[in-house]
Amino acid sequence: MLDPSGSPARDFRSRTLAALALTALAGQAHAGFFIPRDITMFMFTASPDAQMAEVAHGFRADLSVAAGQSRYLSDDESIERRYTTLQANWLVHRHYGRDGIANAYIYGGPLAARGSAYDEGGTDSGSRSGVHGGFWMDYETRRIYTRLSTHLYHAGSQTQAVTTAQALWAPYAADYEDIALWFGLQAERRSTLSDATQITPLVRLFQRRWWVDVGVSVNSQHRGDGFVNVMLLF
């Protein structure tokens, strides 16, 4: 996915778009943060207990903004939370190594929350304003991708954390113009919604300005739960 040939400008743009493609999460994840300047991204993710739609736009090489809607459901279906979010995503560190790229991001912004169990000792079906944010670190080569991220949502007296670890492997080093195939495993933990760590094998396909992720969870609390994640760049 890293373009080792061509002019410096072409090489930089190829690496930029490739890094964006790799930073998309499978499953109940948030959009990738490395969005090239003047590029807009749309992402939609759906699974039985979480859905997300988001639009993001790159303003600078180290700054993008996003607006989105997310919905989470607890394992016993007694808690439902819906978030409307705005956020800024900052690239705080990038390292170009001989074989890959390492990135570190922080992000955050305001939110409007609606649903149940925002107050201790009871439920609240009304709306709450709040804040959200977190960090994201990843590393990619043409054959390996790893990431660790945490996203915190705070509304009323309730704080929800979604922590995700992901590892992907490609059986071949595709060029950016080719269709790339990746196999991977994701582990995700959602505080106040589930006592289990959700384990999900996944497959990722992408080419240039689109990608599709599909997977099925295998742990006992979510066994057989499938998801689809679709991204388009404009």
Short mmCIF file of C-alpha atoms in Angstrom, two decimals:
data_model
loop_
_atom_site.label_atom_id
_atom_site.label_comp_id
_atom_site.label_asym_id
_atom_site.label_seq_id
_atom_site.Cartn_x
_atom_site.Cartn_y
_atom_site.Cartn_z
CA MET A 1 0.00 0.00 0.00
CA LEU A 2 2.92 2.32 0.41
CA ASP A 3 3.96 3.59 -3.01
CA PRO A 4 7.76 3.19 -3.21
CA SER A 5 8.07 4.71 -6.67
CA GLY A 6 7.24 7.89 -8.53
CA SER A 7 7.78 11.56 -7.77
CA PRO A 8 7.96 12.82 -4.16
CA ALA A 9 4.56 14.53 -4.49
CA ARG A 10 2.91 11.44 -5.94
CA ASP A 11 4.57 9.23 -3.36
CA PHE A 12 3.38 11.44 -0.49
CA ARG A 13 -0.21 11.48 -1.75
CA SER A 14 -0.20 7.70 -2.24
CA ARG A 15 1.10 7.16 1.29
CA THR A 16 -1.45 9.64 2.63
CA LEU A 17 -4.43 7.89 1.04
CA ALA A 18 -3.07 4.46 1.96
CA ALA A 19 -2.68 5.50 5.59
CA LEU A 20 -6.27 6.76 5.61
CA ALA A 21 -7.55 3.48 4.25
CA LEU A 22 -5.73 1.52 6.93
CA THR A 23 -6.98 3.65 9.80
CA ALA A 24 -10.61 2.70 9.38
CA LEU A 25 -11.86 0.38 12.16
CA ALA A 26 -13.78 -2.73 11.57
CA GLY A 27 -16.89 -3.23 13.64
CA GLN A 28 -18.11 -0.49 15.99
CA ALA A 29 -15.30 1.82 15.22
CA HIS A 30 -14.86 5.42 14.39
CA ALA A 31 -13.62 6.85 11.13
CA GLY A 32 -9.94 7.06 10.35
CA PHE A 33 -8.25 10.31 11.33
CA PHE A 34 -5.62 10.78 8.61
CA ILE A 35 -7.78 12.52 6.00
CA PRO A 36 -5.87 14.41 3.29
CA ARG A 37 -6.52 18.10 2.92
CA ASP A 38 -9.70 18.93 0.96
CA ILE A 39 -10.81 15.27 1.01
CA THR A 40 -14.22 14.26 2.45
CA MET A 41 -14.93 10.81 3.84
CA PHE A 42 -18.23 9.06 4.50
CA MET A 43 -18.36 5.96 6.67
CA PHE A 44 -21.21 3.68 7.75
CA THR A 45 -20.96 0.75 10.17
CA ALA A 46 -23.72 -1.62 11.26
CA SER A 47 -23.92 -4.55 13.68
CA PRO A 48 -26.70 -5.85 15.97
CA ASP A 49 -25.58 -3.79 18.98
CA ALA A 50 -23.89 -0.74 17.43
CA GLN A 51 -24.37 1.49 14.41
CA MET A 52 -22.46 4.56 13.25
CA ALA A 53 -22.58 7.06 10.41
CA GLU A 54 -19.96 9.80 10.07
CA VAL A 55 -18.78 12.46 7.66
CA ALA A 56 -15.24 13.85 8.05
CA HIS A 57 -13.23 16.46 6.16
CA GLY A 58 -9.50 17.15 6.11
CA PHE A 59 -8.47 20.79 6.62
CA ARG A 60 -4.73 20.31 7.10
CA ALA A 61 -2.27 17.46 7.06
CA ASP A 62 -2.56 17.27 10.86
CA LEU A 63 -6.21 18.29 11.39
CA SER A 64 -9.60 16.95 10.35
CA VAL A 65 -13.12 17.50 11.67
CA ALA A 66 -16.03 15.06 11.83
CA ALA A 67 -19.74 14.94 12.60
CA GLY A 68 -21.56 11.71 13.31
CA GLN A 69 -24.33 9.68 14.89
CA SER A 70 -23.72 6.54 16.97
CA ARG A 71 -25.98 4.05 18.74
CA TYR A 72 -24.94 1.45 21.34
CA LEU A 73 -27.01 -1.31 22.94
CA SER A 74 -26.05 -3.26 26.07
CA ASP A 75 -25.75 -7.07 26.06
CA ASP A 76 -29.10 -7.50 27.86
CA GLU A 77 -30.71 -4.77 25.70
CA SER A 78 -31.74 -2.79 28.80
CA ILE A 79 -29.51 0.19 27.95
CA GLU A 80 -29.60 2.12 24.70
CA ARG A 81 -27.44 5.16 24.04
CA ARG A 82 -27.46 7.46 21.04
CA TYR A 83 -24.75 10.06 20.52
CA THR A 84 -24.63 13.01 18.14
CA THR A 85 -21.00 14.13 18.02
CA LEU A 86 -18.72 16.82 16.67
CA GLN A 87 -14.98 16.39 16.98
CA ALA A 88 -11.58 17.61 15.89
CA ASN A 89 -8.86 15.03 15.20
CA TRP A 90 -5.22 16.06 15.71
CA LEU A 91 -2.19 14.19 14.45
CA VAL A 92 0.29 14.69 17.29
CA HIS A 93 3.08 12.45 16.00
CA ARG A 94 4.01 10.63 12.81
CA HIS A 95 7.13 8.58 12.15
CA TYR A 96 8.11 7.31 8.70
CA GLY A 97 10.28 4.25 9.17
CA ARG A 98 12.04 2.19 6.55
CA ASP A 99 9.17 -0.29 6.28
CA GLY A 100 6.13 1.49 7.71
CA ILE A 101 4.38 4.46 9.30
CA ALA A 102 3.51 5.03 12.98
CA ASN A 103 0.81 7.54 13.96
CA ALA A 104 -0.54 9.00 17.22
CA TYR A 105 -3.76 11.03 17.39
CA ILE A 106 -5.90 12.72 20.00
CA TYR A 107 -9.46 13.80 19.37
CA GLY A 108 -12.50 15.26 21.11
CA GLY A 109 -15.47 17.58 21.07
CA PRO A 110 -19.04 18.11 22.30
CA LEU A 111 -21.85 15.58 22.16
CA ALA A 112 -25.60 15.32 22.63
CA ALA A 113 -26.70 12.03 24.22
CA ARG A 114 -30.13 10.44 24.31
CA GLY A 115 -31.16 7.09 25.75
CA SER A 116 -31.32 5.21 29.03
CA ALA A 117 -29.08 4.90 32.12
CA TYR A 118 -27.32 8.26 32.05
CA ASP A 119 -27.97 8.82 35.76
CA GLU A 120 -26.82 6.74 38.70
CA GLY A 121 -29.61 4.78 40.34
CA GLY A 122 -32.10 5.14 37.53
CA THR A 123 -32.80 5.71 33.87
CA ASP A 124 -33.37 8.85 31.87
CA SER A 125 -34.95 8.84 28.44
CA GLY A 126 -34.28 12.54 27.88
CA SER A 127 -31.36 14.33 26.32
CA ARG A 128 -28.02 15.19 27.90
CA SER A 129 -25.17 17.33 26.66
CA GLY A 130 -21.62 16.22 27.29
CA VAL A 131 -18.15 15.75 25.89
CA HIS A 132 -16.22 12.93 24.25
CA GLY A 133 -12.66 12.22 23.21
CA GLY A 134 -9.78 9.81 23.28
CA PHE A 135 -6.58 8.67 21.63
CA TRP A 136 -5.61 6.48 18.69
CA MET A 137 -2.22 4.90 17.90
CA ASP A 138 -1.46 2.73 14.88
CA TYR A 139 1.40 1.25 12.89
CA GLU A 140 1.28 -0.01 9.30
CA THR A 141 3.47 -1.64 6.71
CA ARG A 142 2.41 -3.16 3.39
CA ARG A 143 1.73 -6.46 5.17
CA ILE A 144 0.95 -5.62 8.82
CA TYR A 145 -1.41 -3.20 10.57
CA THR A 146 -1.89 -2.76 14.34
CA ARG A 147 -3.79 -0.22 16.40
CA LEU A 148 -4.92 0.63 19.93
CA SER A 149 -7.60 3.22 20.69
CA THR A 150 -9.89 4.40 23.48
CA HIS A 151 -13.01 6.54 23.08
CA LEU A 152 -14.68 8.09 26.15
CA TYR A 153 -18.25 9.46 26.15
CA HIS A 154 -19.45 11.51 29.14
CA ALA A 155 -23.05 12.68 29.56
CA GLY A 156 -24.93 13.33 32.80
CA SER A 157 -23.22 11.27 35.49
CA GLN A 158 -22.35 8.41 33.15
CA THR A 159 -19.04 7.78 31.39
CA GLN A 160 -18.78 5.08 28.73
CA ALA A 161 -15.45 3.86 27.36
CA VAL A 162 -14.90 1.87 24.18
CA THR A 163 -11.38 0.40 23.98
CA THR A 164 -10.25 -1.42 20.84
CA ALA A 165 -7.15 -3.40 19.86
CA GLN A 166 -6.74 -4.61 16.29
CA ALA A 167 -4.19 -6.55 14.25
CA LEU A 168 -4.33 -7.22 10.49
CA TRP A 169 -2.14 -9.23 8.12
CA ALA A 170 -2.02 -9.17 4.31
CA PRO A 171 -1.10 -12.34 2.40
CA TYR A 172 0.40 -10.19 -0.37
CA ALA A 173 1.78 -6.63 -0.57
CA ALA A 174 -0.71 -4.96 -2.89
CA ASP A 175 0.06 -1.78 -4.78
CA TYR A 176 -2.22 1.13 -4.02
CA GLU A 177 -4.04 0.79 -7.35
CA ASP A 178 -4.77 -2.91 -6.73
CA ILE A 179 -7.44 -4.46 -4.53
CA ALA A 180 -5.83 -5.19 -1.16
CA LEU A 181 -6.92 -8.13 1.00
CA TRP A 182 -6.36 -8.24 4.77
CA PHE A 183 -7.23 -10.77 7.47
CA GLY A 184 -7.40 -9.67 11.08
CA LEU A 185 -8.64 -9.94 14.63
CA GLN A 186 -10.25 -7.25 16.76
CA ALA A 187 -10.80 -7.18 20.53
CA GLU A 188 -13.16 -4.54 21.90
CA ARG A 189 -14.33 -3.70 25.41
CA ARG A 190 -17.33 -1.43 26.20
CA SER A 191 -17.62 -0.29 29.79
CA THR A 192 -21.12 -0.04 31.36
CA LEU A 193 -22.58 -1.89 28.35
CA SER A 194 -20.92 -5.31 28.43
CA ASP A 195 -18.91 -7.47 30.83
CA ALA A 196 -17.32 -9.28 27.90
CA THR A 197 -14.47 -8.45 25.55
CA GLN A 198 -15.89 -8.80 22.06
CA ILE A 199 -13.61 -10.88 19.80
CA THR A 200 -14.13 -10.48 16.05
CA PRO A 201 -12.20 -12.06 13.15
CA LEU A 202 -12.53 -9.86 10.07
CA VAL A 203 -11.70 -9.49 6.40
CA ARG A 204 -10.90 -6.15 4.77
CA LEU A 205 -10.92 -5.23 1.07
CA PHE A 206 -10.03 -1.81 -0.26
CA GLN A 207 -8.90 -0.06 -3.39
CA ARG A 208 -8.05 3.60 -3.85
CA ARG A 209 -11.12 5.47 -2.52
CA TRP A 210 -13.28 2.75 -1.00
CA TRP A 211 -13.10 -0.13 1.43
CA VAL A 212 -15.37 -2.79 2.91
CA ASP A 213 -14.88 -4.67 6.21
CA VAL A 214 -16.88 -7.75 7.17
CA GLY A 215 -16.59 -9.92 10.27
CA VAL A 216 -18.39 -12.17 12.75
CA SER A 217 -17.93 -12.13 16.54
CA VAL A 218 -16.95 -15.42 18.17
CA ASN A 219 -17.17 -14.89 21.95
CA SER A 220 -20.14 -16.41 23.80
CA GLN A 221 -21.99 -13.13 24.49
CA HIS A 222 -21.89 -12.03 20.84
CA ARG A 223 -21.36 -15.25 18.91
CA GLY A 224 -22.61 -14.99 15.35
CA ASP A 225 -23.07 -11.21 15.41
CA GLY A 226 -21.96 -9.91 12.04
CA PHE A 227 -21.00 -6.43 10.95
CA VAL A 228 -20.30 -4.47 7.80
CA ASN A 229 -18.21 -1.32 7.51
CA VAL A 230 -18.22 0.76 4.29
CA MET A 231 -16.13 3.84 3.46
CA LEU A 232 -16.10 6.22 0.49
CA LEU A 233 -13.70 9.09 -0.20
CA PHE A 234 -14.71 12.17 -2.20
#
